[in-house]
mmCIF file of C-alpha atoms and ligand atoms in Angstrom:
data_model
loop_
_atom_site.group_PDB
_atom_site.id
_atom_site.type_symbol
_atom_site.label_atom_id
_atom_site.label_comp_id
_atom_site.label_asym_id
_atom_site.label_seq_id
_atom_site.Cartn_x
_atom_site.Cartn_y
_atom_site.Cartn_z
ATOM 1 C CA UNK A 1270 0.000 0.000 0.000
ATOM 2 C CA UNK A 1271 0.947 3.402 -0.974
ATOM 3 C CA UNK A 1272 1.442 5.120 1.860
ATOM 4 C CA UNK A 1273 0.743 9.138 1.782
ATOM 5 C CA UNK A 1274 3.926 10.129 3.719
ATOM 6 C CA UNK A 1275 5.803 8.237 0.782
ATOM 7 C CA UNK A 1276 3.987 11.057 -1.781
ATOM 8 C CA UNK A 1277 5.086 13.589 0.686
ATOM 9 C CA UNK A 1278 8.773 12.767 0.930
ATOM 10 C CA UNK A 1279 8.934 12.048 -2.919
ATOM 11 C CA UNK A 1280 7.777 15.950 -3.523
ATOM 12 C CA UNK A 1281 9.909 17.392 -0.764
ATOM 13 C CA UNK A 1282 13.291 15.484 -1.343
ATOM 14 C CA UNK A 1283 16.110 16.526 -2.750
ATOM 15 C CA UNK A 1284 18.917 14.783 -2.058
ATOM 16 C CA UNK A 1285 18.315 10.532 -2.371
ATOM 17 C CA UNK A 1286 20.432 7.744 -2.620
ATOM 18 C CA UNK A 1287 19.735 4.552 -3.916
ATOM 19 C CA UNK A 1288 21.531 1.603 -1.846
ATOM 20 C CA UNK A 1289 21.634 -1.609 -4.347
ATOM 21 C CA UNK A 1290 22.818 -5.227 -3.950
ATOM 22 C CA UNK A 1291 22.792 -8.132 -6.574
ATOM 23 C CA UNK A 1292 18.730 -8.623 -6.337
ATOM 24 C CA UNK A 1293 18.587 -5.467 -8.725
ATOM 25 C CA UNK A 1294 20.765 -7.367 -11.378
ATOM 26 C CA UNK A 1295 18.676 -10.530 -11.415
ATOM 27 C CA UNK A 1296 16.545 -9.397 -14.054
ATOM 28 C CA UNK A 1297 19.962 -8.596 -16.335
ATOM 29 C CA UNK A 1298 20.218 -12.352 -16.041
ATOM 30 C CA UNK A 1299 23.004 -12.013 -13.437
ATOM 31 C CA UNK A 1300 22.442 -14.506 -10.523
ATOM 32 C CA UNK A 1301 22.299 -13.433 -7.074
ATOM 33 C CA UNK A 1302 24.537 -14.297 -4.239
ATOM 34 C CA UNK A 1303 22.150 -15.777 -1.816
ATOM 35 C CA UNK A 1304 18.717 -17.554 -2.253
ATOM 36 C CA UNK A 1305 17.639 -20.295 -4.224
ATOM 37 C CA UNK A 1306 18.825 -19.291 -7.237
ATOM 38 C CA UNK A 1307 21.740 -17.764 -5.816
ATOM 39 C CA UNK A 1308 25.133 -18.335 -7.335
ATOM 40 C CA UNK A 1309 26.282 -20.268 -3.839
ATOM 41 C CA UNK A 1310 24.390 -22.895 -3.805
ATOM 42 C CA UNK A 1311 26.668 -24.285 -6.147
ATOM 43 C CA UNK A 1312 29.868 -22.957 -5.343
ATOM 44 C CA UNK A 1313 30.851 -22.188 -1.476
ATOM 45 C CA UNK A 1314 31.602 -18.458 -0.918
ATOM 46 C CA UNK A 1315 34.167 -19.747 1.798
ATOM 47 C CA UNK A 1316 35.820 -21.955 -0.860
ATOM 48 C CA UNK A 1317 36.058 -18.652 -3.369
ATOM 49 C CA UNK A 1318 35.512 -15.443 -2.566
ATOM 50 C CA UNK A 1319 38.260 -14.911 -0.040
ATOM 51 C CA UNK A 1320 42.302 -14.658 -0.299
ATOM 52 C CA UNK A 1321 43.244 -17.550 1.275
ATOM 53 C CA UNK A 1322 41.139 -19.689 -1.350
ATOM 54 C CA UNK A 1323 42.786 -17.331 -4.328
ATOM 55 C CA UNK A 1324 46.371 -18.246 -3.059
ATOM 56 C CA UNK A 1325 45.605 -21.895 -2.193
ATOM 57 C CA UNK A 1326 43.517 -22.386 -5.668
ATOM 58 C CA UNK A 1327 44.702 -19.406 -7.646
ATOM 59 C CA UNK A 1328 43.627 -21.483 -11.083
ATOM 60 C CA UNK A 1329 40.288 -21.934 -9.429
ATOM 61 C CA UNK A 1330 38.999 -18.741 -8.309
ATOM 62 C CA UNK A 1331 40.401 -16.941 -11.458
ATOM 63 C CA UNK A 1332 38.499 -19.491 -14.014
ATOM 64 C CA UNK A 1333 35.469 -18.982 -11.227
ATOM 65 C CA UNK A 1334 35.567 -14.566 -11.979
ATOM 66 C CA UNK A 1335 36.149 -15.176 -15.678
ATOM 67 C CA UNK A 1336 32.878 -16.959 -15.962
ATOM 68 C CA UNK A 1337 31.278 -14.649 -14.527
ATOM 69 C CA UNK A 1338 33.053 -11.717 -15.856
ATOM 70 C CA UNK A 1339 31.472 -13.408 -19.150
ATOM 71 C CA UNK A 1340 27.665 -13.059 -18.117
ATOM 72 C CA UNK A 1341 28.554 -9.724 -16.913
ATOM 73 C CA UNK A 1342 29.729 -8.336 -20.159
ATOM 74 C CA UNK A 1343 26.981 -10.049 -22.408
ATOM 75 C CA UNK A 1344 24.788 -8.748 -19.768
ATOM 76 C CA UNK A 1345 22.669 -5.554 -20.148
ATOM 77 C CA UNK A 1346 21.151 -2.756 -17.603
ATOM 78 C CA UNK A 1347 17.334 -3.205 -16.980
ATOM 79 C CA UNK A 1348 14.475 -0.925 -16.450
ATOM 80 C CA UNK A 1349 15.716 -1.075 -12.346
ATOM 81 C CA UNK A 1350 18.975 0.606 -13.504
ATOM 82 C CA UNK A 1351 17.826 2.789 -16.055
ATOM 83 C CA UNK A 1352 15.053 4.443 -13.893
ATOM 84 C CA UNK A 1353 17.701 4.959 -10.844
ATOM 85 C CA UNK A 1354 19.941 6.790 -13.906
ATOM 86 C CA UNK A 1355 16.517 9.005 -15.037
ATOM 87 C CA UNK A 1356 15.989 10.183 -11.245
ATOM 88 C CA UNK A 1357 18.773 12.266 -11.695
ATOM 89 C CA UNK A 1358 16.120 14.558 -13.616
ATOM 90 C CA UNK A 1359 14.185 14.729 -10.353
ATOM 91 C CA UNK A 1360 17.043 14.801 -7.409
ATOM 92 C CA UNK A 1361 20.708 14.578 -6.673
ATOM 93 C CA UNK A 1362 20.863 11.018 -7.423
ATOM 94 C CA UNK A 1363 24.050 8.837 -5.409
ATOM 95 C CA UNK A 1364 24.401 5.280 -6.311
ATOM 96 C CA UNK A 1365 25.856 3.266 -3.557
ATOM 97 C CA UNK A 1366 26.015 -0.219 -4.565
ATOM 98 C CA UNK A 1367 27.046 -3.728 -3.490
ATOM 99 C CA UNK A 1368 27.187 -4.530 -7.302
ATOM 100 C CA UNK A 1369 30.294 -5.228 -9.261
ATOM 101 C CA UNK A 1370 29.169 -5.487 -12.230
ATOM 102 C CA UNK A 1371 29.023 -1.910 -13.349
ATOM 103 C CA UNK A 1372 25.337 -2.137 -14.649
ATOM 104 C CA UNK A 1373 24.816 1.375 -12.954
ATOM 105 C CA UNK A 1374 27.486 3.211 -14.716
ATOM 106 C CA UNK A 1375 26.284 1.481 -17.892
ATOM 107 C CA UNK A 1376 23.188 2.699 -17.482
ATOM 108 C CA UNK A 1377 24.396 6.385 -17.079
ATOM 109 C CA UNK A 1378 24.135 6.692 -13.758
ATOM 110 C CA UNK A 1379 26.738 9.828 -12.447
ATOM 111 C CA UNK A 1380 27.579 9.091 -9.384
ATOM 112 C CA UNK A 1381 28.276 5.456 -8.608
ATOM 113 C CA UNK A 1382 30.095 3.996 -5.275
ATOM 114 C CA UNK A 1383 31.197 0.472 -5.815
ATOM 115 C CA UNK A 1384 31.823 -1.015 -2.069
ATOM 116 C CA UNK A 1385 32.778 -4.206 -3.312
ATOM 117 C CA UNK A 1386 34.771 -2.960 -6.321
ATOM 118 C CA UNK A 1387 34.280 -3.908 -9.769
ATOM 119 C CA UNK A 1388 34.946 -7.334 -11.400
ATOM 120 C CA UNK A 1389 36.462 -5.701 -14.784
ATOM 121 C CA UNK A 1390 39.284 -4.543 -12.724
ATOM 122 C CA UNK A 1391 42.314 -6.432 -11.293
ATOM 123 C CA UNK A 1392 45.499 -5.924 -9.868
ATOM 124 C CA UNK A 1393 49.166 -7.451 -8.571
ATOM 125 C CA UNK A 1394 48.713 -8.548 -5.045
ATOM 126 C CA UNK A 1395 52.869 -8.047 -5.268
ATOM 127 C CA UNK A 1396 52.843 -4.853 -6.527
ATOM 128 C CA UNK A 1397 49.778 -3.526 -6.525
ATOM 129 C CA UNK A 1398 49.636 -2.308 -10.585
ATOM 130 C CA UNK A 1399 46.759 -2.055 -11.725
ATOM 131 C CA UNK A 1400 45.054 -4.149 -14.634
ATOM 132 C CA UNK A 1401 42.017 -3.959 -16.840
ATOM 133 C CA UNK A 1402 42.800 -6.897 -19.221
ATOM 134 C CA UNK A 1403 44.237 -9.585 -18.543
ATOM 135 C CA UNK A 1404 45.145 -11.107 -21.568
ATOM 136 C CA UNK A 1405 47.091 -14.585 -20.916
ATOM 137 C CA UNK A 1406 47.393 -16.924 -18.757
ATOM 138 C CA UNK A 1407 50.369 -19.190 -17.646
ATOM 139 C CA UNK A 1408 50.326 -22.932 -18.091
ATOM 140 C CA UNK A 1409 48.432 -23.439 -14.370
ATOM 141 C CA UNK A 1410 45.938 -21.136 -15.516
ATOM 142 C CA UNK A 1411 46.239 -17.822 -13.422
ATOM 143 C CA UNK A 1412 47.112 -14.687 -14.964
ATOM 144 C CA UNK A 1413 50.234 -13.162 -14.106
ATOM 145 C CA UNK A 1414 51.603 -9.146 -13.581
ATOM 146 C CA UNK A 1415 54.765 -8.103 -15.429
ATOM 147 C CA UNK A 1416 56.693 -8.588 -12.206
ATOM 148 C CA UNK A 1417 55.617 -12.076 -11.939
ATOM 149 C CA UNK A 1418 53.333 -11.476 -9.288
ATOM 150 C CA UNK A 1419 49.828 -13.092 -9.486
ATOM 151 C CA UNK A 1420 46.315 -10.816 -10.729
ATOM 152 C CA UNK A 1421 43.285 -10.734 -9.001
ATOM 153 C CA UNK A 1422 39.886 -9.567 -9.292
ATOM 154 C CA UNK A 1423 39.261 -5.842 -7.831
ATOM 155 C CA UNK A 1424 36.446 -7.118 -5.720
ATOM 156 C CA UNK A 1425 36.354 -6.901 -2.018
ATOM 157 C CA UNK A 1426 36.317 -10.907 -0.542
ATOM 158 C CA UNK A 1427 35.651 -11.506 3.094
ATOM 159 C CA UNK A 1428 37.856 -10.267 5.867
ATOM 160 C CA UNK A 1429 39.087 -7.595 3.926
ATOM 161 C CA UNK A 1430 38.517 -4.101 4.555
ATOM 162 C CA UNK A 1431 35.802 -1.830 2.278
ATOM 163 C CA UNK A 1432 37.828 0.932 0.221
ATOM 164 C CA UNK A 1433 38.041 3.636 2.772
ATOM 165 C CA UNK A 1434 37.438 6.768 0.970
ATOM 166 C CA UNK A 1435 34.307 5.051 -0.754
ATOM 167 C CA UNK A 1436 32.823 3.306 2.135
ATOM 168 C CA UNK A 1437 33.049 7.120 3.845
ATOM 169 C CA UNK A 1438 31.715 8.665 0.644
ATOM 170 C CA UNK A 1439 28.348 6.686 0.939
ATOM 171 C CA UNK A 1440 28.165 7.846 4.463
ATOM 172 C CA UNK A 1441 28.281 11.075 3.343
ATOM 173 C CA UNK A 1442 25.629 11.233 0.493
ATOM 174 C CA UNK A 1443 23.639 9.098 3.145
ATOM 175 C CA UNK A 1444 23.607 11.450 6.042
ATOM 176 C CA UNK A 1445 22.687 14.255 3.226
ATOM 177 C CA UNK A 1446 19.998 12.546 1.688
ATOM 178 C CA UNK A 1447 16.349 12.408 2.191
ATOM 179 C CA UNK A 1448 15.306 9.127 0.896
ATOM 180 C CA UNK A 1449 17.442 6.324 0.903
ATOM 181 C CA UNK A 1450 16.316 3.879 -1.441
ATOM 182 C CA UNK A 1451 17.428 -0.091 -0.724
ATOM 183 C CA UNK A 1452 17.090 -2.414 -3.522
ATOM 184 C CA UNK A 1453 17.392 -5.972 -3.856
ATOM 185 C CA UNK A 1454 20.119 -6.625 -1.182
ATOM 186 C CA UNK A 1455 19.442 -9.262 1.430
ATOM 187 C CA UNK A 1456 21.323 -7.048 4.181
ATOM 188 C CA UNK A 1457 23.691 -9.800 4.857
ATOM 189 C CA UNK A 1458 26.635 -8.579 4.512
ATOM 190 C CA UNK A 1459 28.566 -6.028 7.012
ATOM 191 C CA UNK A 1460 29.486 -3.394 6.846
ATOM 192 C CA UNK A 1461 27.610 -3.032 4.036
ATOM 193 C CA UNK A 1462 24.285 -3.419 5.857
ATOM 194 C CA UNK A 1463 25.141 -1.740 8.607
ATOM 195 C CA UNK A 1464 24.196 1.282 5.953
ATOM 196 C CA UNK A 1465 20.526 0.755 6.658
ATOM 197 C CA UNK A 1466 20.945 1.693 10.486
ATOM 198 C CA UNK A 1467 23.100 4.590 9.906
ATOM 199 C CA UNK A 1468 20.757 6.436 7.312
ATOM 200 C CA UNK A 1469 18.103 5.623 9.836
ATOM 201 C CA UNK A 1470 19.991 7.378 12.737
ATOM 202 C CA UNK A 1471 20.063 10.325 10.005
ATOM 203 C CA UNK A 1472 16.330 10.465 9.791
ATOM 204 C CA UNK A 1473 16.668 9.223 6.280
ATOM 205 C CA UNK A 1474 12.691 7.905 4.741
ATOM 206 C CA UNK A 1475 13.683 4.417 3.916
ATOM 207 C CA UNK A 1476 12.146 2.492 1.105
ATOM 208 C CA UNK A 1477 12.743 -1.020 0.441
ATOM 209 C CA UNK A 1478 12.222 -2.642 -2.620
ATOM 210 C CA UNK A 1479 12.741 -6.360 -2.771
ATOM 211 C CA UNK A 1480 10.791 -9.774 -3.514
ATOM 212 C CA UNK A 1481 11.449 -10.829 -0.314
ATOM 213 C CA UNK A 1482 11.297 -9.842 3.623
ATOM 214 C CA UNK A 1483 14.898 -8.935 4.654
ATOM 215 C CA UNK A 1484 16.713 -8.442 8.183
ATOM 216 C CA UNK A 1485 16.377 -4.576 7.707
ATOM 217 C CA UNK A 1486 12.668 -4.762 6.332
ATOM 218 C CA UNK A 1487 11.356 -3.261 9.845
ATOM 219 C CA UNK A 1488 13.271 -0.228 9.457
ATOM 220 C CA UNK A 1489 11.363 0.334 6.149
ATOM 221 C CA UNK A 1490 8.904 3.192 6.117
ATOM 222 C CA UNK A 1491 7.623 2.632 2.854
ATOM 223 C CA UNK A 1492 7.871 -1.126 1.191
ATOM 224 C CA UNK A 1493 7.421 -2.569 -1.893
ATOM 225 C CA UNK A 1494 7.524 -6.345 -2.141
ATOM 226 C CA UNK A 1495 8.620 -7.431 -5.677
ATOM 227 C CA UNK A 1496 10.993 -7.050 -8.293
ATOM 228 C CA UNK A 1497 12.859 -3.889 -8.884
ATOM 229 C CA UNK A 1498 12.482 -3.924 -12.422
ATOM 230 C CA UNK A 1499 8.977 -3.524 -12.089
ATOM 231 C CA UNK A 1500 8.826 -0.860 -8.997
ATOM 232 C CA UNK A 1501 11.515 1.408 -9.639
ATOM 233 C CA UNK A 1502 9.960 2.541 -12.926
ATOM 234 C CA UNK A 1503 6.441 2.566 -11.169
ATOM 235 C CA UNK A 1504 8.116 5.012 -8.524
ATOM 236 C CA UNK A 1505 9.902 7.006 -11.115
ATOM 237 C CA UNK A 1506 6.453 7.775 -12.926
ATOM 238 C CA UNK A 1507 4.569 8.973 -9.786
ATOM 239 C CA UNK A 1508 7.821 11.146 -9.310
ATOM 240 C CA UNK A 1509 7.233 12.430 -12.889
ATOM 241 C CA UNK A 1510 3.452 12.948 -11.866
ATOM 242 C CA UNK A 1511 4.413 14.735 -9.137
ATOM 243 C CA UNK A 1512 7.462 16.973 -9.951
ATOM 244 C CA UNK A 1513 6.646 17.048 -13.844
HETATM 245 C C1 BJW B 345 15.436 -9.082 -5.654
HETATM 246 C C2 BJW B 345 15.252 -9.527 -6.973
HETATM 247 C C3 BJW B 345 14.592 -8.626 -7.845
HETATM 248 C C4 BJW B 345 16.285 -11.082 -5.912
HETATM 249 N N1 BJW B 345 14.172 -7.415 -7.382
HETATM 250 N N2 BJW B 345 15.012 -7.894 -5.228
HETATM 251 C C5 BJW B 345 29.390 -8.575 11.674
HETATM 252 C C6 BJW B 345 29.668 -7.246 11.531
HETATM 253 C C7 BJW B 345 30.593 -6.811 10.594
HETATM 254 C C8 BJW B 345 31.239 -7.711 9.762
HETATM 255 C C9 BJW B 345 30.970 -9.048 9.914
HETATM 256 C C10 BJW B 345 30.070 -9.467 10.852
HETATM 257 N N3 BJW B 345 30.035 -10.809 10.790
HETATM 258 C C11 BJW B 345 30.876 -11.216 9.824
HETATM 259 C C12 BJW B 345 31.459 -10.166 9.270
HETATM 260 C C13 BJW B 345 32.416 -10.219 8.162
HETATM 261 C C14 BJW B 345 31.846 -10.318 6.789
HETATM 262 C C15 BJW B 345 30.327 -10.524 6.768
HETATM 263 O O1 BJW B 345 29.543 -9.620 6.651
HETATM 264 N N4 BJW B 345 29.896 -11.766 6.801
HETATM 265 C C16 BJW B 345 28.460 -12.089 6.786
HETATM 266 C C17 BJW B 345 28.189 -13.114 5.695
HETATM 267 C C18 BJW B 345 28.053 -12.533 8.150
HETATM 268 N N5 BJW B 345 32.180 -9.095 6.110
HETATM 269 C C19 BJW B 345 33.375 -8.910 5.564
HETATM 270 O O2 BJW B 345 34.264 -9.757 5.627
HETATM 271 C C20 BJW B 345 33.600 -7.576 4.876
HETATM 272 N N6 BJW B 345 34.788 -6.982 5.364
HETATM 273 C C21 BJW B 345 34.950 -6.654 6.640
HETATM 274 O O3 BJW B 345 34.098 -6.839 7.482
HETATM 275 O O4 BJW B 345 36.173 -6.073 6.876
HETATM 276 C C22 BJW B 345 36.575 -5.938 8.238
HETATM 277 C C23 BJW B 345 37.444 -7.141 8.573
HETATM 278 C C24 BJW B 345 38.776 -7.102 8.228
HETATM 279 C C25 BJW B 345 39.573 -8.202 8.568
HETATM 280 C C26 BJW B 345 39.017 -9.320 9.197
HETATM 281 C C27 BJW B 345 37.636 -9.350 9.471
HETATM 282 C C28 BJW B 345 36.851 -8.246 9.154
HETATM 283 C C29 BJW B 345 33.790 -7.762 3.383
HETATM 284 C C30 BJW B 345 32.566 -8.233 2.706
HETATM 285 C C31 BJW B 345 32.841 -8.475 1.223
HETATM 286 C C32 BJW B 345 31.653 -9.084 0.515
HETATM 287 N N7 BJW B 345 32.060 -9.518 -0.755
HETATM 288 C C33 BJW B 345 31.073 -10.138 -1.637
HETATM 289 C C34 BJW B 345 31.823 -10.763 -2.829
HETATM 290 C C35 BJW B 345 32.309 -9.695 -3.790
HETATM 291 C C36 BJW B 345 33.121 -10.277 -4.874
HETATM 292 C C37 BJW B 345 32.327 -11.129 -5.816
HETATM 293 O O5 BJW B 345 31.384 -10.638 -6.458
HETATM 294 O O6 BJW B 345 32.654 -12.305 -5.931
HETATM 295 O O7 BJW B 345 30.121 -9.157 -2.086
HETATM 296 S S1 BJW B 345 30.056 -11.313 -0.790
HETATM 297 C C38 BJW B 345 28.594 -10.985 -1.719
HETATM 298 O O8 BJW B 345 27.564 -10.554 -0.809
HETATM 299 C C39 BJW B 345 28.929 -9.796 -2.631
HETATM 300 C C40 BJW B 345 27.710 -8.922 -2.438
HETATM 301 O O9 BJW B 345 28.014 -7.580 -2.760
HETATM 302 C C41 BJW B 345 27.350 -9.146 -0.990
HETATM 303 C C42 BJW B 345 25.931 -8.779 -0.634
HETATM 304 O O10 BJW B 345 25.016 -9.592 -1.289
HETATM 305 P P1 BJW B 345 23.665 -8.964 -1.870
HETATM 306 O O11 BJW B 345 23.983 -8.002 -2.932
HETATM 307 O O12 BJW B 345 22.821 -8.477 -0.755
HETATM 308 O O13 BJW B 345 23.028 -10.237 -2.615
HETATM 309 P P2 BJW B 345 22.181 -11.453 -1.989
HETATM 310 O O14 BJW B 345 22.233 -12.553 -2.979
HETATM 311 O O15 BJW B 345 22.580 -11.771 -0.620
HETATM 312 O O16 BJW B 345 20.690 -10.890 -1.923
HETATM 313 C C43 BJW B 345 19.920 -10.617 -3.084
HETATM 314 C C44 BJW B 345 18.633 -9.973 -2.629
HETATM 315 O O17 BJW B 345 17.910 -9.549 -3.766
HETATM 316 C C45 BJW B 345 17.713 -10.925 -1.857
HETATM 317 O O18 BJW B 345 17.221 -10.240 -0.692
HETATM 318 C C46 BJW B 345 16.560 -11.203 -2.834
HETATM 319 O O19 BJW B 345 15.315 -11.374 -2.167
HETATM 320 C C47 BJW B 345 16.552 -9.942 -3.663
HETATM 321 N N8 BJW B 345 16.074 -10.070 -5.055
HETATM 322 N N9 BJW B 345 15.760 -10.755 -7.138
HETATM 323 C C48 BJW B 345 14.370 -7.086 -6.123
HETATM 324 N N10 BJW B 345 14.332 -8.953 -9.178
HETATM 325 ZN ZN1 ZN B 346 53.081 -6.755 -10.220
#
């Protein structure tokens, strides 16, 4: 149900921020993380997405981001992504995503901040270079850095810290913003989630958009249970109702 205080903060906000996590790429054809068709039910986040796995299997976890790297480039940004881009018509728009995938930027979007970085980029654990391509691999499979040192995906795996200046950014644009937005992120993940409480503590109107109840659902003032592909561009024309 629409609720009128929803209508209200919609026509006085300026500032919003919309918080994202995989859920809003499943209609791209990207799977999720979690659920039942989440990408981990078939391969354990412990065994992969962490350093200890990329040194002991380096082979493993590099062929593991390639395929994926190869359903995120053939993948393309839905209506979810290309409504959060047109709300920059309506508001000072900040993207603060889970995402790594760059469906947001690809969509337009102006101001994106990746928390878990971005799956096109890697870099030398030895020496820290950065690179965007990696072209060949040696004969056990992993790519390697001019300096011999071993690539690896510019994502964020568990136990390692959130890139500073980012993670602060997002605090920033939250504790500004009016509306915060949360799409298609099971709040599972910290600090990530953690987001949730602190644009709360700012008196931020929270809307949550997702086809399922989450952990920070009660903190919701406003929710919409369902795909954001479908909602986001519902929301985006009552916006244009009310603002055009
Ligand atoms: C739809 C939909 C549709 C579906 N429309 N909705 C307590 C406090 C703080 C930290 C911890 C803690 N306990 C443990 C920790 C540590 C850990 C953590 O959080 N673990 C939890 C699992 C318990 N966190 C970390 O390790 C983080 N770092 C850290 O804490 O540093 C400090 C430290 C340093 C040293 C030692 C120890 C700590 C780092 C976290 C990094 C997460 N990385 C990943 C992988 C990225 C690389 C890759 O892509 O491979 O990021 S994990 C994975 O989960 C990915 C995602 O960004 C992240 C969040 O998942 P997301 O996006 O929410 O997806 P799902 O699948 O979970 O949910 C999808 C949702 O969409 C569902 O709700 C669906 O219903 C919904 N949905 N279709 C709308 N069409
Ligand atoms: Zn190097």
């Amino acid at each position: 149900m629409l609720e009128k205080h929803f209508i209200d903060a919609l026509k006085k906000a300026r500032q919003i921020v919309f918080f994202t996590g995989s859920g809003i790429s499943a209609e791209s054809g990207i799977p999720t993380f979690r659920g039942e068709e989440g990408l981990w039910n078939k391969f354990k986040p412990e065994e992969l997405a962490n350093f200890n796995a990329f040194i002991k299997n380096p082979a493993l976890v590099t062929e593991w981001y390639n395929f994926r790297r190869e359903i995120v480039r053939k993948a393309l940004p839905n209506p979810g992504h290309l409504s959060i881009y047109e709300f920059e018509k309506f508001y000072d728009v900040t993207v603060v995503t889970q995402n790594v995938d760059n469906l947001h930027r690809r969509a337009g979007s102006s101001k994106v901040l990746e928390l878990h970085g971005n799956i096109e980029r890697n870099f030398c654990i030895s020496c820290g270079k950065d690179a965007v391509e990696m072209h060949e691999k040696d004969k056990s499979g992993v790519f390697r850095c001019e300096c011999g040192g071993l690539l690896r995906p510019g994502v964020v795996w568990f136990g390692e810290n959130l890139p500073t200046a980012i993670f602060d950014a997002a605090e920033v644009a939250i504790s500004k913003s009016d509306i915060v937005f949360v799409a298609g992120t099971s709040l599972q993940v910290y600090p990530a989630a953690s987001l949730v409480h602190f644009a709360k503590g700012f008196n931020c109107y929270i809307v949550e958009i997702n086809t399922e109840t989450t952990p920070g659902s009660y903190l919701a003032d406003q929710k919409f249970e369902g795909k954001s592909g479908v909602h986001i561009p519902a929301i985006l024309e009552l916006v244009k109702e009310l603002k055009g």
